[in-house]
């Protein structure tokens, strides 16, 4: 049995004759993939990828061949939250804090004015 996972022309994971073959695996996937073999006899050839990066997004294809039967399936991997914390500049957090501070101060000021005008209107 042979199972090969591809991303474009790069080999993501290669499994053949009961063994993982890492010789032809793309360097960017080395040490990050595993073919889950628990249900391989039922046709389930799940690929696990660790430490996903933005570069991992894209179209993947799985080629399966057991000598009598061949099949290919593909899917699209989407990566979200790509380093969002690192993309926010430190000064943005500071300016957001001060903007919220000034808005809160303005709201308190308006409430105080309304309370004071209400109190002076009642005393007249």
PDB file of C-alpha atoms in Angstrom:
ATOM      1  CA  UNK A   1       0.000   0.000   0.000  1.00  0.00           C
ATOM      2  CA  UNK A   2       1.184   3.499  -0.857  1.00  0.00           C
ATOM      3  CA  UNK A   3      -0.129   6.817   0.477  1.00  0.00           C
ATOM      4  CA  UNK A   4       1.408  10.104  -0.635  1.00  0.00           C
ATOM      5  CA  UNK A   5       0.238  13.523   0.543  1.00  0.00           C
ATOM      6  CA  UNK A   6       1.165  16.481  -1.685  1.00  0.00           C
ATOM      7  CA  UNK A   7       0.967  20.236  -1.454  1.00  0.00           C
ATOM      8  CA  UNK A   8       1.428  21.538  -4.993  1.00  0.00           C
ATOM      9  CA  UNK A   9       4.471  19.594  -6.224  1.00  0.00           C
ATOM     10  CA  UNK A  10       5.990  19.067  -2.779  1.00  0.00           C
ATOM     11  CA  UNK A  11       5.669  15.774  -0.917  1.00  0.00           C
ATOM     12  CA  UNK A  12       4.175  16.407   2.501  1.00  0.00           C
ATOM     13  CA  UNK A  13       4.206  12.780   3.676  1.00  0.00           C
ATOM     14  CA  UNK A  14       5.027   9.463   1.984  1.00  0.00           C
ATOM     15  CA  UNK A  15       3.964   6.064   3.377  1.00  0.00           C
ATOM     16  CA  UNK A  16       4.704   2.854   1.519  1.00  0.00           C
ATOM     17  CA  UNK A  17       4.909  -0.863   2.345  1.00  0.00           C
ATOM     18  CA  UNK A  18       4.081  -0.248   6.016  1.00  0.00           C
ATOM     19  CA  UNK A  19       6.746   2.418   6.554  1.00  0.00           C
ATOM     20  CA  UNK A  20       7.009   6.193   6.511  1.00  0.00           C
ATOM     21  CA  UNK A  21       9.454   7.342   3.819  1.00  0.00           C
ATOM     22  CA  UNK A  22      11.094  10.653   4.664  1.00  0.00           C
ATOM     23  CA  UNK A  23      13.811  10.731   1.978  1.00  0.00           C
ATOM     24  CA  UNK A  24      11.663  12.572  -0.565  1.00  0.00           C
ATOM     25  CA  UNK A  25       9.681  14.681   1.924  1.00  0.00           C
ATOM     26  CA  UNK A  26       9.780  18.430   1.426  1.00  0.00           C
ATOM     27  CA  UNK A  27      12.182  20.059   3.926  1.00  0.00           C
ATOM     28  CA  UNK A  28       9.484  22.471   5.128  1.00  0.00           C
ATOM     29  CA  UNK A  29       7.404  19.523   6.402  1.00  0.00           C
ATOM     30  CA  UNK A  30      10.216  17.440   7.918  1.00  0.00           C
ATOM     31  CA  UNK A  31       9.577  16.546  11.534  1.00  0.00           C
ATOM     32  CA  UNK A  32       6.041  18.006  11.422  1.00  0.00           C
ATOM     33  CA  UNK A  33       3.860  15.275   9.890  1.00  0.00           C
ATOM     34  CA  UNK A  34       2.387  11.951  10.883  1.00  0.00           C
ATOM     35  CA  UNK A  35       0.127   9.584   8.985  1.00  0.00           C
ATOM     36  CA  UNK A  36      -2.468   8.375  11.494  1.00  0.00           C
ATOM     37  CA  UNK A  37      -2.585   4.647  10.872  1.00  0.00           C
ATOM     38  CA  UNK A  38      -5.341   3.611  13.319  1.00  0.00           C
ATOM     39  CA  UNK A  39      -7.989   3.289  10.595  1.00  0.00           C
ATOM     40  CA  UNK A  40      -5.825   2.910   7.483  1.00  0.00           C
ATOM     41  CA  UNK A  41      -7.282  -0.570   6.744  1.00  0.00           C
ATOM     42  CA  UNK A  42     -10.733   1.088   6.522  1.00  0.00           C
ATOM     43  CA  UNK A  43      -9.437   3.634   4.002  1.00  0.00           C
ATOM     44  CA  UNK A  44      -8.919   6.470   6.478  1.00  0.00           C
ATOM     45  CA  UNK A  45      -5.552   8.076   5.701  1.00  0.00           C
ATOM     46  CA  UNK A  46      -5.545  11.061   8.050  1.00  0.00           C
ATOM     47  CA  UNK A  47      -2.512  13.321   7.939  1.00  0.00           C
ATOM     48  CA  UNK A  48      -1.539  15.250  11.063  1.00  0.00           C
ATOM     49  CA  UNK A  49       0.616  18.377  10.691  1.00  0.00           C
ATOM     50  CA  UNK A  50       2.150  20.110  13.715  1.00  0.00           C
ATOM     51  CA  UNK A  51       3.255  23.728  14.131  1.00  0.00           C
ATOM     52  CA  UNK A  52       1.030  25.069  11.353  1.00  0.00           C
ATOM     53  CA  UNK A  53       2.258  28.291   9.743  1.00  0.00           C
ATOM     54  CA  UNK A  54       0.790  30.660   7.177  1.00  0.00           C
ATOM     55  CA  UNK A  55       2.933  28.949   4.521  1.00  0.00           C
ATOM     56  CA  UNK A  56       1.020  25.684   5.110  1.00  0.00           C
ATOM     57  CA  UNK A  57      -2.237  27.054   3.743  1.00  0.00           C
ATOM     58  CA  UNK A  58      -3.238  25.896   0.300  1.00  0.00           C
ATOM     59  CA  UNK A  59      -4.429  22.902  -1.683  1.00  0.00           C
ATOM     60  CA  UNK A  60      -3.421  19.393  -0.554  1.00  0.00           C
ATOM     61  CA  UNK A  61      -3.881  16.140  -2.429  1.00  0.00           C
ATOM     62  CA  UNK A  62      -3.756  12.569  -1.145  1.00  0.00           C
ATOM     63  CA  UNK A  63      -2.880   9.717  -3.505  1.00  0.00           C
ATOM     64  CA  UNK A  64      -3.781   6.193  -2.340  1.00  0.00           C
ATOM     65  CA  UNK A  65      -2.709   2.995  -4.123  1.00  0.00           C
ATOM     66  CA  UNK A  66      -3.010  -0.540  -2.759  1.00  0.00           C
ATOM     67  CA  UNK A  67      -2.088  -2.325  -5.980  1.00  0.00           C
ATOM     68  CA  UNK A  68      -5.699  -3.062  -6.953  1.00  0.00           C
ATOM     69  CA  UNK A  69      -7.342   0.245  -6.208  1.00  0.00           C
ATOM     70  CA  UNK A  70      -6.166   3.829  -6.721  1.00  0.00           C
ATOM     71  CA  UNK A  71      -7.810   7.025  -5.557  1.00  0.00           C
ATOM     72  CA  UNK A  72      -6.992  10.692  -5.150  1.00  0.00           C
ATOM     73  CA  UNK A  73      -8.686  13.238  -2.942  1.00  0.00           C
ATOM     74  CA  UNK A  74      -7.952  16.869  -2.342  1.00  0.00           C
ATOM     75  CA  UNK A  75      -8.846  19.588   0.090  1.00  0.00           C
ATOM     76  CA  UNK A  76      -8.001  23.191   0.887  1.00  0.00           C
ATOM     77  CA  UNK A  77      -6.301  24.099   4.166  1.00  0.00           C
ATOM     78  CA  UNK A  78      -7.113  27.543   5.528  1.00  0.00           C
ATOM     79  CA  UNK A  79      -4.982  29.076   8.264  1.00  0.00           C
ATOM     80  CA  UNK A  80      -6.541  31.720  10.471  1.00  0.00           C
ATOM     81  CA  UNK A  81      -5.091  33.874  13.207  1.00  0.00           C
ATOM     82  CA  UNK A  82      -1.773  34.125  11.452  1.00  0.00           C
ATOM     83  CA  UNK A  83       0.469  35.785  14.055  1.00  0.00           C
ATOM     84  CA  UNK A  84      -2.203  38.317  14.925  1.00  0.00           C
ATOM     85  CA  UNK A  85      -0.593  39.223  18.231  1.00  0.00           C
ATOM     86  CA  UNK A  86       2.730  40.025  16.587  1.00  0.00           C
ATOM     87  CA  UNK A  87       1.118  42.159  13.873  1.00  0.00           C
ATOM     88  CA  UNK A  88      -0.377  44.634  16.364  1.00  0.00           C
ATOM     89  CA  UNK A  89       2.187  47.373  17.048  1.00  0.00           C
ATOM     90  CA  UNK A  90       2.810  48.141  20.728  1.00  0.00           C
ATOM     91  CA  UNK A  91       1.855  51.794  20.245  1.00  0.00           C
ATOM     92  CA  UNK A  92      -1.605  50.754  18.983  1.00  0.00           C
ATOM     93  CA  UNK A  93      -2.440  49.268  22.383  1.00  0.00           C
ATOM     94  CA  UNK A  94      -1.269  52.448  24.113  1.00  0.00           C
ATOM     95  CA  UNK A  95      -3.303  54.744  21.848  1.00  0.00           C
ATOM     96  CA  UNK A  96      -6.365  52.494  22.226  1.00  0.00           C
ATOM     97  CA  UNK A  97      -6.015  52.691  26.010  1.00  0.00           C
ATOM     98  CA  UNK A  98      -5.793  56.493  25.984  1.00  0.00           C
ATOM     99  CA  UNK A  99      -8.713  56.796  23.557  1.00  0.00           C
ATOM    100  CA  UNK A 100     -10.861  54.651  25.849  1.00  0.00           C
ATOM    101  CA  UNK A 101      -9.639  56.644  28.861  1.00  0.00           C
ATOM    102  CA  UNK A 102     -10.649  59.974  27.289  1.00  0.00           C
ATOM    103  CA  UNK A 103     -14.045  58.617  26.241  1.00  0.00           C
ATOM    104  CA  UNK A 104     -14.671  57.348  29.768  1.00  0.00           C
ATOM    105  CA  UNK A 105     -13.555  60.703  31.230  1.00  0.00           C
ATOM    106  CA  UNK A 106     -15.911  62.545  28.857  1.00  0.00           C
ATOM    107  CA  UNK A 107     -18.847  60.304  29.857  1.00  0.00           C
ATOM    108  CA  UNK A 108     -18.136  60.924  33.553  1.00  0.00           C
ATOM    109  CA  UNK A 109     -17.901  64.686  32.889  1.00  0.00           C
ATOM    110  CA  UNK A 110     -21.280  64.691  31.077  1.00  0.00           C
ATOM    111  CA  UNK A 111     -22.901  62.715  33.900  1.00  0.00           C
ATOM    112  CA  UNK A 112     -21.517  65.163  36.481  1.00  0.00           C
ATOM    113  CA  UNK A 113     -22.826  68.131  34.499  1.00  0.00           C
ATOM    114  CA  UNK A 114     -26.267  66.520  34.216  1.00  0.00           C
ATOM    115  CA  UNK A 115     -26.301  65.752  37.924  1.00  0.00           C
ATOM    116  CA  UNK A 116     -25.178  69.268  38.839  1.00  0.00           C
ATOM    117  CA  UNK A 117     -27.723  70.912  36.526  1.00  0.00           C
ATOM    118  CA  UNK A 118     -30.398  68.645  37.980  1.00  0.00           C
ATOM    119  CA  UNK A 119     -29.439  69.589  41.526  1.00  0.00           C
ATOM    120  CA  UNK A 120     -29.373  73.337  40.782  1.00  0.00           C
ATOM    121  CA  UNK A 121     -32.745  73.120  38.988  1.00  0.00           C
ATOM    122  CA  UNK A 122     -34.302  71.437  42.029  1.00  0.00           C
ATOM    123  CA  UNK A 123     -33.004  74.117  44.451  1.00  0.00           C
ATOM    124  CA  UNK A 124     -34.519  77.013  42.477  1.00  0.00           C
TER     125      UNK A 124
END
